[in-house]
Coordinates of C-alpha atoms in Angstrom, one line a residue:
Chain A
X1 CA 72.9 -41.3 97.9
X2 CA 70.2 -43.7 99.0
X3 CA 66.8 -44.2 97.4
X4 CA 64.2 -44.2 100.2
X5 CA 60.9 -44.2 98.2
X6 CA 60.2 -45.9 94.9
X7 CA 56.6 -45.9 93.6
X8 CA 55.2 -46.6 90.2
X9 CA 53.3 -43.5 88.9
X10 CA 51.9 -42.8 85.4
X11 CA 54.1 -45.4 83.9
X12 CA 57.2 -44.1 85.4
X13 CA 58.7 -43.9 88.9
X14 CA 58.2 -41.4 91.7
X15 CA 61.4 -41.7 93.8
X16 CA 62.8 -40.0 96.9
X17 CA 66.5 -39.9 97.7
X18 CA 68.5 -39.0 100.8
X19 CA 72.1 -37.8 100.5
X20 CA 74.8 -36.0 102.6
X21 CA 75.0 -32.4 101.4
X22 CA 78.4 -30.8 101.5
X23 CA 76.9 -27.4 100.8
X24 CA 74.3 -27.5 103.6
X25 CA 76.4 -29.7 106.0
X26 CA 73.4 -32.0 106.7
X27 CA 71.4 -34.9 105.3
X28 CA 68.9 -33.8 102.7
X29 CA 66.1 -35.4 100.7
X30 CA 64.9 -34.7 97.2
X31 CA 62.2 -36.2 95.0
X32 CA 62.7 -37.3 91.4
X33 CA 60.0 -38.3 89.0
X34 CA 61.3 -40.4 86.1
X35 CA 58.7 -40.6 83.3
X36 CA 58.5 -43.8 81.2
X37 CA 60.7 -42.2 78.5
X38 CA 63.6 -42.2 80.9
X39 CA 64.0 -45.9 80.4
X40 CA 65.4 -45.4 77.0
X41 CA 66.4 -41.7 76.5
X42 CA 68.1 -38.7 78.2
X43 CA 65.5 -36.2 79.2
X44 CA 65.5 -32.5 80.3
X45 CA 64.8 -31.6 83.9
X46 CA 62.3 -29.3 85.5
X47 CA 63.4 -28.2 89.0
X48 CA 60.5 -27.4 91.4
X49 CA 61.1 -25.2 94.5
X50 CA 58.4 -25.4 97.2
X51 CA 57.1 -22.8 99.5
X52 CA 57.1 -22.1 103.2
X53 CA 56.6 -25.1 105.6
X54 CA 57.0 -27.6 102.7
X55 CA 59.5 -30.4 102.2
X56 CA 60.1 -32.6 99.2
X57 CA 56.7 -34.3 99.6
X58 CA 54.2 -31.5 99.0
X59 CA 54.7 -31.2 95.3
X60 CA 54.9 -34.9 94.5
X61 CA 51.8 -35.8 96.5
X62 CA 49.5 -32.8 95.7
X63 CA 50.3 -31.1 92.4
X64 CA 49.4 -34.0 90.0
X65 CA 52.4 -33.0 87.9
X66 CA 53.5 -36.5 87.1
X67 CA 50.8 -37.0 84.5
X68 CA 52.1 -34.1 82.5
X69 CA 55.7 -35.0 83.0
X70 CA 54.9 -38.4 81.6
X71 CA 53.1 -36.9 78.7
X72 CA 55.9 -34.5 77.7
X73 CA 58.9 -36.6 78.7
X74 CA 60.3 -34.3 81.4
X75 CA 62.1 -35.4 84.6
X76 CA 60.9 -33.5 87.7
X77 CA 63.2 -32.8 90.7
X78 CA 61.9 -31.3 93.9
X79 CA 64.3 -30.6 96.8
X80 CA 63.4 -29.8 100.4
X81 CA 63.1 -26.1 101.3
X82 CA 65.8 -25.8 104.0
X83 CA 68.6 -27.7 105.7
X84 CA 67.3 -30.3 108.1
X85 CA 68.4 -32.2 111.2
X86 CA 68.9 -31.7 114.9
X87 CA 72.2 -29.8 114.4
X88 CA 70.5 -27.2 112.2
X89 CA 69.4 -23.9 113.9
X90 CA 65.7 -23.1 113.8
X91 CA 63.4 -20.3 114.8
X92 CA 59.9 -20.0 116.2
X93 CA 57.2 -19.5 113.5
X94 CA 56.8 -21.0 110.1
X95 CA 58.6 -18.2 108.1
X96 CA 62.2 -18.5 109.3
X97 CA 64.5 -21.4 109.8
X98 CA 63.6 -25.0 108.9
X99 CA 61.1 -25.1 106.0
X100 CA 61.9 -21.5 105.2
X101 CA 65.4 -21.4 103.6
X102 CA 64.3 -18.7 101.1
X103 CA 66.9 -19.9 98.6
X104 CA 69.6 -17.7 99.9
X105 CA 73.2 -18.2 101.1
X106 CA 73.1 -16.9 104.6
X107 CA 75.9 -14.7 105.9
X108 CA 74.7 -14.1 109.4
X109 CA 75.0 -16.4 112.4
X110 CA 73.5 -18.7 113.5
X111 CA 72.3 -19.4 109.9
X112 CA 75.5 -19.1 107.8
X113 CA 76.8 -22.6 108.4
X114 CA 73.8 -24.6 107.1
X115 CA 71.4 -22.1 105.3
X116 CA 73.0 -22.1 101.8
X117 CA 70.0 -23.2 99.7
X118 CA 70.9 -20.9 96.8
X119 CA 74.2 -22.7 96.3
X120 CA 72.6 -26.1 96.9
X121 CA 69.9 -25.6 94.3
X122 CA 72.2 -23.9 91.7
X123 CA 75.2 -26.1 92.0
X124 CA 75.2 -29.2 94.3
X125 CA 71.8 -30.6 93.4
X126 CA 72.0 -30.3 89.6
X127 CA 75.5 -31.8 89.7
X128 CA 74.1 -34.8 91.7
X129 CA 71.2 -35.1 89.3
X130 CA 73.4 -34.9 86.2
X131 CA 75.9 -37.5 87.6
X132 CA 73.2 -40.0 88.5
X133 CA 70.1 -39.8 86.2
X134 CA 69.6 -40.0 82.4
X135 CA 69.4 -36.2 81.8
X136 CA 70.3 -33.8 79.1
X137 CA 71.7 -30.3 79.9
X138 CA 68.2 -28.8 79.4
X139 CA 67.1 -27.3 82.7
X140 CA 63.9 -25.5 83.6
X141 CA 63.0 -24.1 87.0
X142 CA 59.7 -23.3 88.7
X143 CA 58.2 -23.1 92.1
X144 CA 55.5 -21.8 94.4
X145 CA 55.4 -18.8 96.7
X146 CA 58.8 -18.7 98.5
X147 CA 59.8 -21.3 95.8
X148 CA 58.5 -19.0 93.1
X149 CA 60.8 -16.3 94.5
X150 CA 63.6 -18.9 94.4
X151 CA 62.9 -19.9 90.8
X152 CA 62.8 -16.4 89.5
X153 CA 65.9 -15.1 91.2
X154 CA 67.9 -18.2 90.4
X155 CA 67.0 -18.0 86.7
X156 CA 67.7 -14.2 86.6
X157 CA 71.2 -14.6 88.2
X158 CA 72.3 -17.6 86.1
X159 CA 72.1 -16.6 82.4
X160 CA 72.3 -19.6 80.0
X161 CA 71.8 -22.1 82.8
X162 CA 68.0 -22.4 82.5
X163 CA 66.0 -22.6 79.2
X164 CA 62.7 -21.8 80.9
X165 CA 61.4 -20.3 84.2
X166 CA 57.9 -20.0 85.7
X167 CA 56.4 -19.4 89.1
X168 CA 53.1 -19.8 90.9
X169 CA 52.1 -17.1 93.4
X170 CA 55.8 -16.0 93.8
X171 CA 57.1 -13.5 96.4
X172 CA 58.4 -11.2 93.7
X173 CA 59.8 -8.5 95.8
X174 CA 60.9 -9.9 99.2
X175 CA 62.7 -6.7 100.1
X176 CA 59.4 -4.9 100.2
X177 CA 57.1 -7.4 102.1
X178 CA 57.0 -8.8 105.7
X179 CA 58.0 -12.4 104.8
X180 CA 61.0 -11.3 102.9
X181 CA 62.1 -8.5 105.3
X182 CA 62.1 -11.0 108.2
X183 CA 63.9 -13.7 106.4
X184 CA 66.5 -11.6 104.4
X185 CA 67.1 -9.5 107.5
X186 CA 67.9 -12.6 109.6
X187 CA 69.9 -14.5 106.9
X188 CA 71.7 -11.6 105.3
X189 CA 71.8 -8.9 108.0
X190 CA 70.3 -5.4 108.2
X191 CA 72.2 -3.9 105.2
X192 CA 69.5 -4.0 102.6
X193 CA 72.0 -3.6 99.7
X194 CA 72.9 -7.3 100.3
X195 CA 69.2 -8.2 99.7
X196 CA 68.9 -7.1 96.1
X197 CA 70.7 -10.2 94.7
X198 CA 67.8 -12.3 96.2
X199 CA 65.0 -10.1 95.0
X200 CA 63.6 -10.9 91.5
X201 CA 62.1 -7.4 91.1
X202 CA 65.4 -5.8 92.0
X203 CA 67.3 -8.0 89.7
X204 CA 65.2 -7.3 86.6
X205 CA 66.8 -4.0 85.6
X206 CA 70.3 -5.4 85.1
X207 CA 69.4 -9.0 84.2
X208 CA 72.1 -10.2 81.7
X209 CA 69.6 -12.3 79.8
X210 CA 66.0 -11.5 78.9
X211 CA 64.6 -15.0 79.5
X212 CA 60.8 -14.7 79.5
X213 CA 59.0 -15.1 82.9
X214 CA 55.7 -17.0 83.2
X215 CA 53.9 -16.1 86.4
X216 CA 50.5 -17.6 87.5
X217 CA 48.7 -15.8 90.3
X218 CA 45.3 -16.4 91.9
X219 CA 43.2 -13.3 92.5
X220 CA 41.7 -14.8 95.6
X221 CA 45.1 -15.5 97.1
X222 CA 45.1 -14.6 100.7
X223 CA 48.7 -13.3 100.5
X224 CA 48.3 -11.3 97.3
X225 CA 48.1 -7.8 98.8
X226 CA 50.4 -8.3 101.7
X227 CA 53.2 -10.6 100.6
X228 CA 53.2 -11.3 96.8
X229 CA 52.5 -7.9 95.0
X230 CA 53.0 -9.1 91.4
X231 CA 52.4 -5.5 90.2
X232 CA 55.9 -4.7 91.5
X233 CA 57.4 -7.4 89.1
X234 CA 55.3 -6.2 86.3
X235 CA 56.4 -2.6 86.7
X236 CA 60.1 -3.6 86.8
X237 CA 59.7 -5.8 83.7
X238 CA 57.9 -3.0 81.8
X239 CA 60.6 -0.5 82.8
X240 CA 63.4 -2.9 81.6
X241 CA 61.7 -4.4 78.6
X242 CA 61.9 -7.8 80.3
X243 CA 59.3 -10.3 78.8
X244 CA 56.7 -11.3 81.4
X245 CA 53.5 -13.2 81.0
X246 CA 51.5 -12.6 84.2
X247 CA 48.3 -14.6 84.3
X248 CA 45.8 -13.4 86.9
X249 CA 43.3 -16.2 87.7
X250 CA 40.0 -15.1 89.2
X251 CA 38.8 -17.2 92.2
X252 CA 42.0 -19.1 92.8
X253 CA 43.8 -19.0 96.1
X254 CA 47.3 -19.9 97.3
X255 CA 46.8 -23.6 97.7
X256 CA 47.8 -26.7 95.8
X257 CA 44.3 -26.8 94.2
X258 CA 45.5 -23.7 92.3
X259 CA 48.9 -25.3 91.4
X260 CA 47.2 -28.5 90.3
X261 CA 44.8 -26.6 88.0
X262 CA 47.6 -25.0 86.0
X263 CA 50.7 -27.1 86.4
X264 CA 49.8 -28.9 83.2
X265 CA 50.1 -25.6 81.3
X266 CA 53.4 -24.8 83.0
X267 CA 54.9 -28.2 82.3
X268 CA 53.9 -27.8 78.6
X269 CA 55.6 -24.4 78.6
X270 CA 58.8 -25.8 80.0
X271 CA 58.7 -28.9 77.8
X272 CA 58.4 -26.7 74.7
X273 CA 61.4 -24.6 75.6
X274 CA 63.4 -27.6 76.7
X275 CA 62.7 -29.5 73.5
X276 CA 63.2 -26.6 71.1
X277 CA 66.4 -25.6 72.9
X278 CA 67.7 -29.2 73.0
Chain B
X1 CA 25.2 -27.9 106.9
X2 CA 28.1 -25.5 106.9
X3 CA 30.7 -25.0 104.2
X4 CA 34.1 -24.9 105.8
X5 CA 36.4 -25.0 102.7
X6 CA 35.8 -23.4 99.3
X7 CA 38.7 -23.5 96.7
X8 CA 38.7 -22.9 93.0
X9 CA 40.0 -26.0 91.2
X10 CA 40.0 -26.8 87.5
X11 CA 37.4 -24.2 86.8
X12 CA 35.1 -25.5 89.5
X13 CA 35.0 -25.6 93.3
X14 CA 36.5 -28.1 95.7
X15 CA 34.4 -27.6 98.9
X16 CA 34.2 -29.3 102.3
X17 CA 31.1 -29.3 104.4
X18 CA 30.3 -30.1 108.0
X19 CA 26.9 -31.3 109.2
X20 CA 25.2 -33.0 112.2
X21 CA 24.6 -36.6 111.2
X22 CA 21.5 -38.2 112.7
X23 CA 22.7 -41.7 111.6
X24 CA 26.1 -41.5 113.2
X25 CA 25.1 -39.2 116.1
X26 CA 28.1 -36.9 115.6
X27 CA 29.4 -34.0 113.5
X28 CA 30.7 -35.2 110.1
X29 CA 32.6 -33.7 107.2
X30 CA 32.4 -34.5 103.5
X31 CA 34.1 -33.1 100.4
X32 CA 32.2 -32.1 97.2
X33 CA 33.9 -31.2 94.0
X34 CA 31.6 -29.2 91.7
X35 CA 32.9 -29.1 88.2
X36 CA 32.3 -25.9 86.0
X37 CA 29.3 -27.5 84.3
X38 CA 27.5 -27.5 87.7
X39 CA 26.9 -23.8 87.3
X40 CA 24.3 -24.4 84.7
X41 CA 23.2 -28.1 84.7
X42 CA 22.3 -31.0 87.0
X43 CA 25.1 -33.6 87.0
X44 CA 25.6 -37.2 88.1
X45 CA 27.5 -38.0 91.2
X46 CA 30.4 -40.3 91.8
X47 CA 30.8 -41.2 95.5
X48 CA 34.3 -42.1 96.7
X49 CA 34.9 -44.1 99.8
X50 CA 38.4 -43.8 101.3
X51 CA 40.5 -46.4 103.1
X52 CA 41.9 -47.0 106.5
X53 CA 43.3 -44.0 108.4
X54 CA 41.8 -41.5 105.9
X55 CA 39.3 -38.7 106.2
X56 CA 37.6 -36.6 103.6
X57 CA 40.9 -34.9 102.7
X58 CA 43.0 -37.7 101.3
X59 CA 41.2 -38.2 98.0
X60 CA 40.7 -34.5 97.3
X61 CA 44.3 -33.6 97.9
X62 CA 46.1 -36.6 96.4
X63 CA 44.2 -38.3 93.7
X64 CA 44.1 -35.5 91.1
X65 CA 40.5 -36.5 90.3
X66 CA 39.1 -33.0 89.8
X67 CA 40.7 -32.6 86.4
X68 CA 38.8 -35.6 85.0
X69 CA 35.6 -34.7 86.9
X70 CA 35.8 -31.3 85.2
X71 CA 36.4 -33.0 81.8
X72 CA 33.5 -35.3 82.1
X73 CA 31.0 -33.2 84.1
X74 CA 30.7 -35.4 87.2
X75 CA 30.3 -34.2 90.8
X76 CA 32.6 -36.0 93.3
X77 CA 31.5 -36.6 96.9
X78 CA 34.0 -38.0 99.4
X79 CA 32.8 -38.7 103.0
X80 CA 34.9 -39.4 106.0
X81 CA 35.7 -43.1 106.9
X82 CA 34.1 -43.3 110.3
X83 CA 32.2 -41.3 112.9
X84 CA 34.3 -38.6 114.6
X85 CA 34.4 -36.7 117.9
X86 CA 35.3 -37.0 121.5
X87 CA 32.1 -39.0 122.3
X88 CA 32.8 -41.6 119.7
X89 CA 34.5 -44.8 120.9
X90 CA 37.9 -45.6 119.5
X91 CA 40.5 -48.5 119.6
X92 CA 44.2 -48.7 119.6
X93 CA 45.7 -49.3 116.2
X94 CA 44.7 -47.9 112.8
X95 CA 42.4 -50.7 111.7
X96 CA 39.5 -50.4 114.1
X97 CA 37.5 -47.5 115.4
X98 CA 38.0 -44.0 114.1
X99 CA 39.3 -43.9 110.5
X100 CA 38.2 -47.5 110.2
X101 CA 34.4 -47.7 110.0
X102 CA 34.5 -50.5 107.4
X103 CA 31.1 -49.2 105.9
X104 CA 29.1 -51.5 108.2
X105 CA 26.2 -50.8 110.7
X106 CA 27.7 -52.1 113.9
X107 CA 25.5 -54.3 116.2
X108 CA 27.9 -54.7 119.1
X109 CA 28.8 -52.3 121.9
X110 CA 30.6 -50.0 122.3
X111 CA 30.3 -49.5 118.5
X112 CA 26.6 -49.8 117.7
X113 CA 25.6 -46.2 118.7
X114 CA 27.8 -44.3 116.2
X115 CA 29.4 -46.8 113.8
X116 CA 26.7 -46.9 111.1
X117 CA 28.7 -46.0 108.0
X118 CA 26.7 -48.3 105.7
X119 CA 23.5 -46.5 106.5
X120 CA 25.2 -43.1 106.3
X121 CA 26.7 -43.7 102.9
X122 CA 23.6 -45.5 101.4
X123 CA 20.9 -43.2 102.8
X124 CA 21.8 -40.1 104.8
X125 CA 24.6 -38.7 102.7
X126 CA 22.9 -39.1 99.2
X127 CA 19.7 -37.6 100.6
X128 CA 21.8 -34.6 101.8
X129 CA 23.6 -34.3 98.5
X130 CA 20.4 -34.6 96.5
X131 CA 18.6 -31.9 98.6
X132 CA 21.4 -29.4 98.4
X133 CA 23.4 -29.7 95.1
X134 CA 22.5 -29.6 91.4
X135 CA 22.5 -33.4 90.9
X136 CA 20.6 -35.9 88.7
X137 CA 19.7 -39.3 90.1
X138 CA 22.7 -40.8 88.3
X139 CA 25.0 -42.3 91.0
X140 CA 28.3 -44.2 90.7
X141 CA 30.4 -45.4 93.6
X142 CA 34.1 -46.2 93.9
X143 CA 36.8 -46.3 96.6
X144 CA 40.2 -47.5 97.8
X145 CA 41.1 -50.5 100.0
X146 CA 38.6 -50.5 102.8
X147 CA 36.7 -48.0 100.7
X148 CA 36.9 -50.3 97.7
X149 CA 35.3 -53.0 99.9
X150 CA 32.6 -50.4 100.8
X151 CA 31.9 -49.5 97.2
X152 CA 31.6 -53.1 96.0
X153 CA 29.3 -54.3 98.9
X154 CA 27.1 -51.2 98.7
X155 CA 26.6 -51.5 95.0
X156 CA 25.9 -55.3 95.3
X157 CA 23.3 -54.8 98.0
X158 CA 21.4 -51.9 96.4
X159 CA 20.2 -53.0 93.0
X160 CA 19.2 -50.1 90.8
X161 CA 20.7 -47.5 93.0
X162 CA 24.1 -47.2 91.3
X163 CA 24.7 -47.2 87.6
X164 CA 28.4 -47.9 87.9
X165 CA 30.8 -49.3 90.5
X166 CA 34.6 -49.6 90.6
X167 CA 37.3 -50.1 93.2
X168 CA 41.1 -49.7 93.7
X169 CA 42.9 -52.3 95.7
X170 CA 39.7 -53.4 97.5
X171 CA 39.4 -55.7 100.5
X172 CA 37.2 -58.1 98.4
X173 CA 36.7 -60.8 101.1
X174 CA 36.9 -59.2 104.5
X175 CA 35.6 -62.4 106.2
X176 CA 38.8 -64.2 105.1
X177 CA 41.6 -61.7 105.9
X178 CA 43.0 -60.2 109.1
X179 CA 41.8 -56.6 108.6
X180 CA 38.2 -57.8 108.0
X181 CA 38.2 -60.5 110.7
X182 CA 39.2 -58.0 113.3
X183 CA 36.8 -55.2 112.2
X184 CA 33.8 -57.4 111.4
X185 CA 34.3 -59.4 114.6
X186 CA 34.3 -56.2 116.7
X187 CA 31.5 -54.4 114.9
X188 CA 29.2 -57.4 114.2
X189 CA 30.2 -60.0 116.8
X190 CA 31.6 -63.5 116.5
X191 CA 28.8 -65.1 114.5
X192 CA 30.3 -65.1 111.1
X193 CA 26.9 -65.5 109.4
X194 CA 26.3 -61.8 110.1
X195 CA 29.5 -60.9 108.2
X196 CA 28.4 -62.1 104.7
X197 CA 26.2 -59.0 104.0
X198 CA 29.4 -56.9 104.3
X199 CA 31.6 -59.2 102.2
X200 CA 31.6 -58.5 98.4
X201 CA 32.9 -62.0 97.5
X202 CA 30.2 -63.6 99.7
X203 CA 27.5 -61.4 98.1
X204 CA 28.3 -62.2 94.5
X205 CA 26.4 -65.6 94.3
X206 CA 23.0 -64.1 95.1
X207 CA 23.5 -60.6 93.8
X208 CA 20.1 -59.4 92.5
X209 CA 21.7 -57.3 89.8
X210 CA 24.7 -58.2 87.6
X211 CA 26.2 -54.7 87.6
X212 CA 29.7 -55.0 86.1
X213 CA 32.6 -54.5 88.5
X214 CA 35.8 -52.7 87.5
X215 CA 38.7 -53.5 89.9
X216 CA 42.2 -51.9 89.6
X217 CA 44.9 -53.7 91.5
X218 CA 48.7 -53.1 91.8
X219 CA 50.8 -56.2 91.6
X220 CA 53.5 -54.6 93.9
X221 CA 50.8 -53.8 96.5
X222 CA 52.2 -54.6 99.9
X223 CA 48.8 -55.9 101.1
X224 CA 48.0 -58.0 98.0
X225 CA 48.7 -61.4 99.4
X226 CA 47.7 -60.9 103.0
X227 CA 44.6 -58.6 102.9
X228 CA 43.2 -58.0 99.4
X229 CA 43.2 -61.4 97.5
X230 CA 41.4 -60.3 94.3
X231 CA 41.5 -63.9 93.1
X232 CA 38.7 -64.7 95.6
X233 CA 36.4 -62.1 94.0
X234 CA 37.4 -63.4 90.5
X235 CA 36.5 -67.0 91.5
X236 CA 33.1 -65.9 92.9
X237 CA 32.3 -63.8 89.8
X238 CA 33.3 -66.7 87.5
X239 CA 31.1 -69.1 89.5
X240 CA 28.1 -66.8 89.4
X241 CA 28.6 -65.4 85.9
X242 CA 29.0 -61.9 87.4
X243 CA 30.8 -59.5 85.1
X244 CA 34.2 -58.4 86.4
X245 CA 37.1 -56.5 84.8
X246 CA 40.1 -57.1 87.1
X247 CA 43.1 -55.0 85.9
X248 CA 46.3 -56.2 87.4
X249 CA 49.0 -53.4 87.1
X250 CA 52.6 -54.5 87.3
X251 CA 54.8 -52.4 89.6
X252 CA 52.1 -50.4 91.3
X253 CA 51.7 -50.4 95.0
X254 CA 48.8 -49.5 97.5
X255 CA 49.4 -45.7 97.5
X256 CA 47.7 -42.7 96.0
X257 CA 50.4 -42.6 93.3
X258 CA 48.6 -45.8 92.0
X259 CA 45.1 -44.2 92.3
X260 CA 46.3 -41.0 90.6
X261 CA 47.7 -43.0 87.7
X262 CA 44.3 -44.7 86.9
X263 CA 41.6 -42.5 88.4
X264 CA 41.1 -40.8 85.0
X265 CA 40.2 -44.1 83.5
X266 CA 37.8 -44.9 86.3
X267 CA 36.1 -41.5 86.1
X268 CA 35.7 -42.0 82.4
X269 CA 34.2 -45.4 83.0
X270 CA 31.7 -44.0 85.5
X271 CA 30.9 -40.9 83.3
X272 CA 30.0 -43.2 80.4
X273 CA 27.6 -45.3 82.5
X274 CA 26.1 -42.2 84.1
X275 CA 25.7 -40.4 80.8
X276 CA 24.3 -43.4 78.9
X277 CA 22.0 -44.3 81.8
X278 CA 20.8 -40.7 82.3

């Protein structure tokens, strides 16, 4: 594991690391923000999963999250969104292949060898973080768009592992929208029964833990009607009695200006759960 | 003038406009952040000048300034850093030509026709803003690196025009460092007597107004020793009795992580002057 960026930020350090991932069979980068409190105490970790086309840089340069992480004493970890490198298969278009791992473990070729972002985010990355940084076992998870999908499904499938979960503009029902149908079809094959384990809306009915979901959604989001459809998640939560706070925000779109405007409230939400649960 | 971006942000709007500039003889873009208070009141304006390689996007996507502008009720205006377009001459390298206007009115060819960023920032852009947005005549000015140089020299040369001025990592003495010698030599010619009007340190002795300067500087800035040299500005201010608050920040570098960490304090500084002076 090698540190390749190290920059003072809000009294702490915004770092980027590179490491050889066994799970993904390639070199990966992830970002870590260590707030000033990390000099003298173990802190909980909020994992952030980014959306289509992103890498580990988008969140740390555009969301303005470090200010709030420093205020609340939370470490932020932001991985890349897919395996990387010349040996990794890719596809034309921005919504499949590199930058579009969809937080699944692919079963179909040519994807199955490297595209194992679910396993990477659930297992390998936290193990690396917990072995190398001053962290408690308090974990929260959040993300944007494809990463919001990732955060929701990962929390739903791993009871007890996360104390808090939230999402911005998530793809809540990938099995029912074009982005998800394309990606899940390619990575998992045509049998749609294999898709349900990577679909938050489909997972709600039998979720083994009723961890509350916080979802932030802009009403002027250009993908709201075609790809995001938060009403599908709401209906599933109502049917199952799963707690959901869905905040619809008039005027806001899909961009980082939206995330920046509300990331402070999300970090406060996670910090409260991580502190009380600690 | 055409609005080409319009995004909700911290309860207000982060917009980008395109217009035909008479001064620069090309199409230019500038960013405007309108905080929520702009719906119902005239507000003061803080002009932000960006550094080498930047355009109107860097500050609005990376500094996290909108939060503080919304808190204090200040409009933010961020122009591009040079004339643009296929007809505009350019040079090899990042430190001359496009993205490197240095906030001067060039007198030498091939630059003199388009490279008039001093006049654009002092005259044309504020006139456009004041004709089209709900602003008072309260103006502050700030910037980063080459833009910090621009903010300081523009405030020093226009007494009464700005109520507040600050800079991050400014090139305080361009006549004495490689970036400035290259740019001022190209835009203004070899006669160094013409350079002094674009050199904050040289302007201090005879400044017609003793407007206090606030300068933020990272001690781990990779350009500190070779290009920035804040001690030259400090010596000039001490000799002339010009008020300067130079804040040296251990650990911080030249990046937007540095700007983001302290932009809140700068916006508060400007807001106080703009409010009290209003």
